[in-house]
Coordinates of N, CA and C and ligand atoms in Angstrom, one line a residue:
M1 N 106.0 89.8 59.6 CA 106.4 91.1 59.1 C 105.8 92.2 60.0
S2 N 106.5 93.1 60.3 CA 105.9 94.2 61.1 C 106.6 95.5 60.7
V3 N 105.8 96.6 60.9 CA 106.4 97.9 60.6 C 105.9 98.8 61.8
T4 N 106.9 99.4 62.4 CA 106.5 100.2 63.6 C 105.7 101.4 63.2
G5 N 104.8 101.9 64.1 CA 104.0 103.0 63.9 C 104.7 104.3 64.2
D6 N 104.6 104.8 65.5 CA 105.1 106.1 65.8 C 106.6 106.2 65.5
G7 N 107.0 107.2 64.8 CA 108.4 107.4 64.5 C 109.0 106.4 63.5
G8 N 108.1 105.6 62.9 CA 108.6 104.6 62.0 C 108.3 105.0 60.5
W9 N 108.1 104.0 59.8 CA 107.8 104.1 58.3 C 106.3 104.0 58.1
Y10 N 105.8 104.9 57.2 CA 104.3 104.9 57.0 C 104.0 104.7 55.5
P11 N 103.0 103.8 55.2 CA 102.7 103.4 53.9 C 101.8 104.5 53.2
L12 N 102.4 105.3 52.4 CA 101.6 106.5 51.8 C 100.6 106.1 50.8
M13 N 101.1 105.3 49.8 CA 100.2 104.9 48.7 C 100.7 103.7 48.0
L14 N 99.8 103.1 47.2 CA 100.2 102.0 46.3 C 101.2 102.5 45.3
S15 N 102.2 101.8 45.0 CA 103.2 102.1 44.0 C 102.5 102.3 42.6
A16 N 101.5 101.5 42.4 CA 100.8 101.5 41.1 C 100.0 102.8 40.9
D17 N 99.8 103.5 41.9 CA 99.0 104.7 41.8 C 99.9 106.0 41.5
L18 N 101.2 105.8 41.3 CA 102.0 106.9 41.0 C 102.8 106.6 39.7
E19 N 102.4 107.1 38.6 CA 103.0 106.9 37.3 C 104.3 107.7 37.3
P20 N 105.3 107.2 36.5 CA 106.5 108.0 36.3 C 106.1 109.4 35.7
G21 N 106.8 110.4 36.2 CA 106.5 111.8 35.7 C 105.3 112.4 36.2
T22 N 104.7 111.9 37.4 CA 103.5 112.5 37.9 C 103.8 112.8 39.4
A23 N 102.9 113.7 40.0 CA 102.9 114.0 41.4 C 101.5 113.8 42.0
A24 N 101.5 113.6 43.3 CA 100.2 113.4 44.0 C 100.4 113.9 45.4
G25 N 99.3 114.1 46.1 CA 99.3 114.5 47.5 C 99.0 113.3 48.4
S26 N 99.5 113.4 49.6 CA 99.2 112.5 50.7 C 99.3 113.2 52.0
T27 N 98.7 112.6 53.0 CA 98.8 113.2 54.4 C 99.2 112.2 55.4
M28 N 100.2 112.4 56.1 CA 100.7 111.5 57.1 C 100.7 112.1 58.5
L29 N 99.9 111.6 59.4 CA 99.8 112.2 60.7 C 99.5 113.7 60.7
G30 N 98.7 114.1 59.8 CA 98.3 115.5 59.7 C 99.4 116.4 58.9
R31 N 100.4 115.7 58.4 CA 101.5 116.4 57.7 C 101.2 116.3 56.2
D32 N 101.0 117.3 55.5 CA 100.7 117.2 54.0 C 102.0 117.0 53.3
L33 N 101.9 116.1 52.3 CA 103.1 115.6 51.6 C 102.9 115.7 50.1
A34 N 103.9 116.0 49.4 CA 103.9 115.8 47.9 C 104.7 114.6 47.6
V35 N 104.1 113.7 46.8 CA 104.8 112.4 46.4 C 104.9 112.5 44.9
W36 N 106.1 112.3 44.4 CA 106.3 112.4 42.9 C 107.3 111.4 42.5
R37 N 107.1 111.0 41.2 CA 108.0 110.0 40.7 C 108.7 110.6 39.4
D38 N 110.1 110.5 39.4 CA 110.8 111.0 38.3 C 110.7 110.1 37.1
G39 N 111.3 110.5 36.0 CA 111.3 109.8 34.8 C 112.0 108.4 34.8
L40 N 112.9 108.3 35.8 CA 113.6 107.0 36.0 C 112.9 106.1 36.9
G41 N 111.7 106.5 37.4 CA 110.9 105.7 38.3 C 111.2 105.8 39.7
Q42 N 112.1 106.7 40.1 CA 112.4 106.9 41.5 C 111.3 107.7 42.2
A43 N 110.8 107.3 43.4 CA 109.8 108.0 44.1 C 110.4 109.0 45.1
H44 N 109.8 110.2 45.2 CA 110.3 111.2 46.2 C 109.1 111.7 47.0
V45 N 109.4 112.0 48.2 CA 108.4 112.5 49.1 C 108.9 113.8 49.8
W46 N 108.2 114.9 49.7 CA 108.6 116.2 50.3 C 107.4 116.7 51.0
D47 N 107.7 117.7 51.9 CA 106.6 118.5 52.5 C 105.9 119.2 51.3
D48 N 104.6 119.2 51.5 CA 103.8 119.8 50.4 C 103.7 121.3 50.4
R49 N 104.8 121.9 50.3 CA 104.9 123.4 50.5 C 106.0 123.9 49.7
C50 N 105.8 124.8 48.7 CA 106.8 125.4 47.9 C 107.6 126.4 48.8
P51 N 109.0 126.3 48.7 CA 109.8 127.3 49.5 C 109.6 128.7 49.0
H52 N 109.0 129.0 47.9 CA 108.8 130.3 47.4 C 107.7 131.0 48.1
R53 N 106.4 130.6 47.8 CA 105.3 131.2 48.4 C 104.3 130.2 49.0
G54 N 104.7 129.0 49.2 CA 103.9 128.1 49.9 C 102.9 127.3 49.1
M55 N 102.9 127.4 47.8 CA 102.0 126.7 47.0 C 102.2 125.2 47.2
R56 N 101.1 124.4 47.1 CA 101.2 122.9 47.2 C 102.1 122.3 46.1
L57 N 103.2 121.7 46.4 CA 104.0 121.1 45.3 C 103.3 119.9 44.7
S58 N 102.4 119.3 45.4 CA 101.7 118.1 44.9 C 100.9 118.5 43.6
L59 N 100.6 119.8 43.4 CA 99.9 120.2 42.3 C 100.8 120.5 41.1
G60 N 102.1 120.4 41.3 CA 103.1 120.7 40.3 C 103.3 119.6 39.3
F61 N 104.3 119.8 38.4 CA 104.5 118.9 37.3 C 106.0 118.5 37.2
V62 N 106.2 117.3 36.7 CA 107.6 116.8 36.7 C 108.2 117.2 35.3
R63 N 109.4 117.8 35.4 CA 110.1 118.1 34.2 C 111.6 117.8 34.3
E64 N 112.2 117.1 33.4 CA 113.6 116.8 33.4 C 114.1 116.4 34.8
G65 N 113.5 115.5 35.4 CA 114.0 115.0 36.7 C 113.8 115.9 37.9
A66 N 113.0 116.9 37.7 CA 112.7 117.9 38.8 C 111.2 118.1 38.9
L67 N 110.8 118.6 40.1 CA 109.4 118.9 40.3 C 109.2 120.4 40.2
A68 N 108.4 120.9 39.3 CA 108.1 122.3 39.1 C 106.9 122.7 39.8
C69 N 106.9 123.8 40.5 CA 105.8 124.4 41.2 C 104.8 124.9 40.2
L70 N 103.5 124.7 40.4 CA 102.5 125.2 39.5 C 102.4 126.7 39.5
Y71 N 102.8 127.4 40.5 CA 102.5 128.8 40.6 C 103.5 129.7 39.8
H72 N 104.8 129.6 40.1 CA 105.7 130.5 39.4 C 106.8 129.6 38.6
G73 N 106.6 128.3 38.7 CA 107.4 127.4 37.9 C 108.8 127.1 38.4
W74 N 109.1 127.5 39.7 CA 110.4 127.2 40.2 C 110.5 125.6 40.2
R75 N 111.7 125.2 39.9 CA 112.0 123.7 39.8 C 112.9 123.3 40.9
F76 N 112.6 122.1 41.4 CA 113.4 121.5 42.5 C 113.9 120.1 42.1
G77 N 115.2 119.9 42.2 CA 115.8 118.6 41.8 C 115.5 117.5 42.9
A78 N 116.0 116.3 42.6 CA 115.6 115.2 43.4 C 116.1 115.4 44.9
D79 N 117.1 116.2 45.1 CA 117.6 116.4 46.5 C 116.8 117.5 47.2
G80 N 115.9 118.1 46.4 CA 115.0 119.2 47.0 C 115.5 120.6 46.7
R81 N 116.8 120.7 46.2 CA 117.3 122.0 45.9 C 116.7 122.7 44.7
C82 N 116.5 124.0 44.8 CA 116.0 124.7 43.6 C 117.0 124.7 42.5
V83 N 116.6 124.4 41.3 CA 117.6 124.3 40.2 C 117.2 125.3 39.1
H84 N 116.0 125.9 39.1 CA 115.7 126.8 38.0 C 114.5 127.7 38.5
I85 N 114.7 129.0 38.2 CA 113.7 130.0 38.4 C 113.4 130.7 37.1
P86 N 112.2 130.4 36.5 CA 111.9 130.9 35.2 C 112.0 132.4 35.0
A87 N 111.7 133.2 36.1 CA 111.8 134.6 35.9 C 113.2 135.1 35.9
H88 N 114.2 134.3 36.3 CA 115.6 134.6 36.3 C 116.4 133.4 35.8
P89 N 116.2 133.2 34.5 CA 116.8 132.0 33.9 C 118.3 131.9 34.0
D90 N 119.0 133.0 34.1 CA 120.5 133.0 34.2 C 121.0 132.9 35.6
L91 N 120.1 132.9 36.6 CA 120.5 132.9 38.0 C 120.7 131.4 38.4
S92 N 121.8 131.2 39.1 CA 122.0 129.9 39.8 C 121.5 130.0 41.2
P93 N 120.3 129.4 41.4 CA 119.6 129.6 42.7 C 120.5 129.2 43.9
P94 N 120.5 129.9 45.0 CA 121.3 129.6 46.2 C 120.8 128.2 46.7
G95 N 121.8 127.5 47.3 CA 121.5 126.2 47.8 C 120.5 126.2 49.0
T96 N 120.3 127.4 49.6 CA 119.4 127.4 50.7 C 118.0 127.3 50.3
I97 N 117.7 127.6 49.0 CA 116.3 127.5 48.5 C 116.1 126.0 48.2
R98 N 115.3 125.3 49.0 CA 115.1 123.9 48.8 C 113.8 123.4 49.4
A99 N 113.2 122.4 48.8 CA 112.1 121.7 49.4 C 112.6 120.8 50.5
A100 N 111.7 120.2 51.3 CA 112.1 119.4 52.4 C 111.8 117.9 52.1
P101 N 112.8 117.2 51.7 CA 112.6 115.8 51.4 C 112.5 114.9 52.7
L102 N 111.7 113.9 52.6 CA 111.7 112.8 53.6 C 112.4 111.6 53.1
R103 N 112.8 110.7 54.0 CA 113.3 109.4 53.5 C 112.2 108.6 52.9
V104 N 112.5 107.9 51.8 CA 111.5 107.2 51.1 C 112.0 105.7 50.9
A105 N 111.1 104.8 51.0 CA 111.3 103.4 50.6 C 110.2 102.9 49.7
E106 N 110.5 102.1 48.8 CA 109.4 101.5 48.0 C 109.6 100.0 47.9
C107 N 108.7 99.3 48.5 CA 108.8 97.8 48.5 C 107.4 97.3 48.8
W108 N 107.2 96.0 48.4 CA 105.9 95.3 48.7 C 104.7 96.0 48.0
G109 N 105.0 96.7 46.9 CA 104.0 97.4 46.2 C 103.5 98.7 46.8
L110 N 104.3 99.2 47.7 CA 103.9 100.5 48.4 C 105.0 101.5 48.5
I111 N 104.6 102.7 48.5 CA 105.6 103.8 48.8 C 105.5 104.2 50.2
W112 N 106.7 104.2 50.9 CA 106.7 104.5 52.3 C 107.5 105.7 52.6
A113 N 107.2 106.4 53.6 CA 108.0 107.6 54.0 C 108.3 107.5 55.5
A114 N 109.4 108.0 55.9 CA 109.9 107.9 57.3 C 109.4 109.2 58.0
A115 N 108.8 109.0 59.2 CA 108.4 110.2 59.9 C 109.5 111.0 60.4
T116 N 110.7 110.4 60.7 CA 111.8 111.2 61.2 C 113.1 110.6 60.5
D117 N 114.2 111.3 60.7 CA 115.4 110.8 60.1 C 115.9 109.6 60.9
E118 N 115.4 109.4 62.1 CA 115.9 108.3 62.9 C 115.0 107.0 62.7
S119 N 114.0 107.1 61.9 CA 113.1 106.0 61.7 C 114.0 104.8 61.2
G120 N 113.7 103.6 61.8 CA 114.5 102.4 61.5 C 114.3 102.0 60.0
T121 N 115.2 101.1 59.7 CA 115.2 100.5 58.3 C 114.1 99.5 58.1
L122 N 113.4 99.6 57.0 CA 112.4 98.6 56.7 C 113.0 97.2 56.5
P123 N 112.3 96.2 56.9 CA 112.8 94.9 56.7 C 112.6 94.4 55.3
E124 N 113.2 95.1 54.3 CA 112.9 94.8 52.9 C 113.3 93.4 52.5
D125 N 114.3 92.8 53.3 CA 114.8 91.5 52.9 C 114.1 90.4 53.6
D126 N 112.9 90.6 54.1 CA 112.1 89.6 54.8 C 111.9 88.5 53.7
P127 N 112.4 87.3 53.9 CA 112.3 86.3 52.9 C 110.9 85.9 52.5
A128 N 110.0 85.9 53.5 CA 108.6 85.5 53.2 C 108.0 86.5 52.3
L129 N 108.3 87.8 52.4 CA 107.7 88.8 51.5 C 108.4 88.8 50.2
A130 N 109.8 88.6 50.2 CA 110.5 88.8 49.0 C 110.1 87.7 48.0
A131 N 109.5 86.6 48.5 CA 109.2 85.6 47.5 C 107.8 85.8 46.9
V132 N 107.1 86.8 47.4 CA 105.7 87.0 47.0 C 105.5 88.3 46.2
P133 N 105.1 88.1 45.0 CA 104.8 89.4 44.2 C 103.4 89.8 44.7
W134 N 103.3 91.1 45.1 CA 102.1 91.6 45.6 C 101.4 92.4 44.5
V135 N 100.1 92.1 44.4 CA 99.3 92.7 43.3 C 98.4 93.8 44.0
P136 N 98.5 95.0 43.5 CA 97.7 96.1 44.1 C 96.2 95.8 43.9
V137 N 95.4 96.0 45.0 CA 94.0 95.9 44.9 C 93.3 97.2 44.9
R138 N 93.4 97.9 46.0 CA 92.9 99.3 46.1 C 93.3 100.0 47.3
S139 N 93.1 101.3 47.4 CA 93.3 102.1 48.6 C 91.9 102.7 48.9
L140 N 91.6 102.8 50.2 CA 90.3 103.4 50.6 C 90.6 104.4 51.8
R141 N 90.0 105.5 51.7 CA 90.1 106.4 52.8 C 88.9 106.1 53.8
I142 N 89.3 106.0 55.1 CA 88.3 105.6 56.1 C 88.2 106.7 57.1
E143 N 87.0 107.2 57.4 CA 86.8 108.3 58.4 C 86.7 107.7 59.7
A144 N 87.8 107.1 60.2 CA 87.8 106.5 61.6 C 89.2 106.4 62.0
P145 N 89.5 106.4 63.3 CA 90.8 106.3 63.8 C 91.5 105.0 63.3
W146 N 92.8 105.0 63.0 CA 93.5 103.9 62.4 C 93.6 102.7 63.4
Q147 N 93.6 103.0 64.7 CA 93.7 101.9 65.7 C 92.5 101.0 65.7
G148 N 91.3 101.6 65.5 CA 90.1 100.8 65.4 C 90.1 99.9 64.2
V149 N 90.5 100.5 63.1 CA 90.6 99.7 61.8 C 91.6 98.6 61.9
A150 N 92.8 98.9 62.5 CA 93.8 97.9 62.7 C 93.3 96.7 63.5
G151 N 92.6 97.0 64.5 CA 92.0 95.9 65.4 C 91.0 95.1 64.6
A152 N 90.2 95.8 63.8 CA 89.1 95.1 63.1 C 89.6 94.2 62.0
I153 N 90.7 94.5 61.4 CA 91.2 93.6 60.3 C 92.3 92.7 60.8
G154 N 92.7 92.8 62.1 CA 93.6 91.8 62.7 C 95.0 92.1 62.6
L155 N 95.4 93.4 62.5 CA 96.8 93.8 62.5 C 97.3 93.6 63.9
P156 N 98.6 93.1 64.1 CA 99.1 93.1 65.5 C 99.1 94.5 66.1
E157 N 98.9 94.5 67.4 CA 98.8 95.7 68.1 C 100.0 96.7 67.9
G158 N 99.7 97.9 67.5 CA 100.7 98.9 67.3 C 101.4 98.9 65.9
E159 N 100.9 97.9 65.1 CA 101.5 97.8 63.7 C 100.6 98.5 62.7
L160 N 101.3 98.9 61.6 CA 100.6 99.6 60.6 C 100.4 98.7 59.3
A161 N 101.1 97.6 59.3 CA 101.0 96.7 58.1 C 101.3 95.3 58.6
A162 N 100.7 94.4 57.9 CA 100.9 92.9 58.2 C 100.3 92.1 57.0
V163 N 100.8 90.9 56.9 CA 100.3 89.9 56.0 C 99.2 89.2 56.7
L164 N 98.0 89.2 56.2 CA 96.8 88.5 56.8 C 96.5 87.3 55.9
D165 N 96.2 86.2 56.6 CA 95.8 85.0 55.9 C 94.3 84.9 56.0
R166 N 93.6 85.2 54.8 CA 92.2 85.2 54.8 C 91.8 83.9 54.0
D167 N 90.8 83.2 54.5 CA 90.4 82.0 53.9 C 89.9 82.2 52.4
V168 N 89.1 83.3 52.3 CA 88.5 83.5 51.0 C 89.5 84.1 50.0
D169 N 90.3 85.1 50.5 CA 91.1 85.9 49.6 C 92.6 85.4 49.6
G170 N 92.9 84.4 50.3 CA 94.3 84.0 50.4 C 95.1 85.0 51.2
R171 N 96.4 85.2 50.9 CA 97.3 86.1 51.6 C 97.1 87.5 51.1
V172 N 96.9 88.4 52.1 CA 96.6 89.8 51.8 C 97.6 90.6 52.6
L173 N 98.2 91.6 51.9 CA 99.0 92.6 52.6 C 98.1 93.8 52.9
A174 N 97.9 94.1 54.2 CA 97.1 95.3 54.5 C 98.0 96.3 55.2
A175 N 97.9 97.5 54.8 CA 98.7 98.6 55.3 C 97.9 99.8 55.6
L176 N 98.1 100.4 56.8 CA 97.3 101.6 57.2 C 98.2 102.8 57.3
L177 N 97.7 103.9 56.7 CA 98.3 105.2 56.9 C 97.4 106.1 57.8
P178 N 97.9 106.4 59.0 CA 97.2 107.4 59.8 C 97.2 108.8 59.1
V179 N 96.1 109.2 58.6 CA 96.0 110.5 57.9 C 96.1 111.7 58.9
G180 N 95.3 111.5 60.0 CA 95.3 112.5 61.0 C 94.3 111.9 62.1
E181 N 93.9 112.7 63.0 CA 93.0 112.2 64.0 C 91.6 111.9 63.3
G182 N 91.2 110.6 63.5 CA 89.9 110.2 63.0 C 89.9 109.8 61.5
A183 N 91.0 109.7 60.9 CA 90.9 109.2 59.5 C 92.2 108.4 59.1
C184 N 92.1 107.5 58.2 CA 93.2 106.7 57.8 C 93.0 106.2 56.3
M185 N 94.1 105.8 55.7 CA 94.0 105.1 54.4 C 94.3 103.7 54.6
L186 N 93.5 102.8 54.0 CA 93.7 101.4 54.0 C 94.2 101.0 52.6
H187 N 95.4 100.4 52.5 CA 95.9 99.9 51.3 C 95.8 98.4 51.3
L188 N 95.3 97.8 50.2 CA 95.2 96.3 50.2 C 96.0 95.8 48.9
L189 N 96.7 94.7 49.1 CA 97.4 94.0 48.1 C 97.2 92.5 48.2
A190 N 97.1 91.8 47.1 CA 96.9 90.4 47.2 C 98.2 89.7 46.7
A191 N 98.4 88.5 47.3 CA 99.5 87.7 46.9 C 99.2 87.0 45.6
E192 N 100.2 86.8 44.8 CA 100.0 86.0 43.6 C 99.7 84.6 44.0
P193 N 99.0 83.8 43.2 CA 98.2 84.2 42.1 C 96.9 84.9 42.5
A194 N 96.6 85.9 41.7 CA 95.5 86.8 42.1 C 94.5 86.9 40.9
E195 N 93.5 86.0 40.9 CA 92.5 86.0 39.9 C 91.6 87.2 40.1
V196 N 91.0 87.6 39.0 CA 90.2 88.8 39.0 C 89.0 88.7 40.1
A197 N 88.4 87.5 40.1 CA 87.3 87.4 41.1 C 87.8 87.6 42.5
R198 N 89.0 87.1 42.8 CA 89.6 87.2 44.1 C 89.9 88.7 44.4
L199 N 90.4 89.4 43.4 CA 90.6 90.8 43.7 C 89.3 91.6 43.9
H200 N 88.3 91.2 43.2 CA 87.0 91.9 43.5 C 86.5 91.6 44.9
D201 N 86.6 90.3 45.3 CA 86.2 90.0 46.7 C 87.0 90.8 47.7
L202 N 88.2 90.9 47.4 CA 89.1 91.6 48.4 C 88.7 93.1 48.4
A203 N 88.4 93.7 47.3 CA 88.0 95.1 47.2 C 86.7 95.2 48.0
D204 N 85.8 94.3 47.8 CA 84.5 94.4 48.5 C 84.7 94.3 50.0
W205 N 85.6 93.4 50.4 CA 86.0 93.3 51.8 C 86.5 94.6 52.4
G206 N 87.3 95.3 51.6 CA 87.8 96.6 52.0 C 86.7 97.6 52.2
Q207 N 85.7 97.5 51.4 CA 84.5 98.4 51.5 C 83.7 98.1 52.8
D208 N 83.6 96.8 53.1 CA 82.9 96.4 54.3 C 83.6 96.9 55.5
V209 N 85.0 96.7 55.5 CA 85.8 97.2 56.6 C 85.5 98.7 56.8
R210 N 85.5 99.4 55.7 CA 85.3 100.9 55.8 C 83.9 101.2 56.4
A211 N 82.9 100.5 55.9 CA 81.5 100.8 56.3 C 81.4 100.5 57.8
R212 N 81.9 99.4 58.3 CA 81.8 99.1 59.7 C 82.6 100.0 60.6
A213 N 83.8 100.4 60.1 CA 84.6 101.2 60.9 C 84.0 102.6 61.0
E214 N 83.5 103.1 60.0 CA 82.9 104.5 60.0 C 81.6 104.5 60.8
E215 N 80.8 103.3 60.8 CA 79.6 103.3 61.6 C 80.0 103.2 63.1
R216 N 81.0 102.5 63.4 CA 81.4 102.4 64.8 C 82.0 103.7 65.2
A217 N 82.8 104.4 64.4 CA 83.3 105.7 64.8 C 82.2 106.7 65.0
G218 N 81.1 106.6 64.1 CA 80.0 107.5 64.3 C 79.2 107.3 65.6
Q219 N 79.1 106.0 65.9 CA 78.4 105.7 67.2 C 79.2 106.2 68.4
V220 N 80.5 106.1 68.3 CA 81.4 106.6 69.4 C 81.2 108.1 69.5
F221 N 81.2 108.8 68.3 CA 81.1 110.2 68.3 C 79.8 110.7 68.9
L222 N 78.7 110.0 68.5 CA 77.4 110.4 69.0 C 77.3 110.1 70.5
S223 N 77.8 109.0 71.0 CA 77.7 108.7 72.4 C 78.5 109.7 73.2
G224 N 79.6 110.2 72.6 CA 80.4 111.2 73.3 C 79.7 112.5 73.3
A225 N 79.0 112.8 72.2 CA 78.3 114.1 72.1 C 77.1 114.2 73.0
V226 N 76.5 113.0 73.2 CA 75.3 113.0 74.1 C 75.7 113.0 75.6
A227 N 76.8 112.4 75.9 CA 77.2 112.2 77.3 C 77.5 113.6 77.9
Ligands
FES301 S1 104.9 129.5 45.0 FE1 106.0 127.9 44.1 S2 107.2 128.9 42.6 FE2 106.1 130.5 43.6

């Protein structure tokens, strides 16, 4: 299984970390995003900027299948169009007032967003993956470039996600989100059966990966500063 990096699909967060009727923030390649889930369970990803006055939509709240901005309460429907302005309740908002949705996919226990409209389709029907229920373990923010982390955990070159066979933890789905220069999110999921002890071991492994990656990144930074 592979997922392309540049121009492809990016794993924003664990599905389990976004309850129905809630919103959260994410950052993909330096682009701030609002991720929210409607009452029917559908995930949405938009640029994290209200079309009114630029408030972060990720701080908003979900009401009646729409995301409402925290500042003046403008509501935006699933397609991003403004559907309600509290200060003008009788006004039908013009279709030009809209948030900026990205393409979204949800599979393998992760919420993915496409960097561009041309990003390819996820191989959601990969038979090896379809047969495996993935159990969320944890997400970690790592203050180090994603390429170094990918190499350290054994992702194929240029890939952001892969299934790793680890002797101790069994099959592991590891997915990396490049947050920006010098930082990434590592999402870990375990294949069933996933006993509690195994999940703890895997979470510890993620912390080790983070510690080593940040130490290495710090050494590179210091050697560059001294040179
Ligand atoms: S800034 Fe969002 S409603 Fe005003």
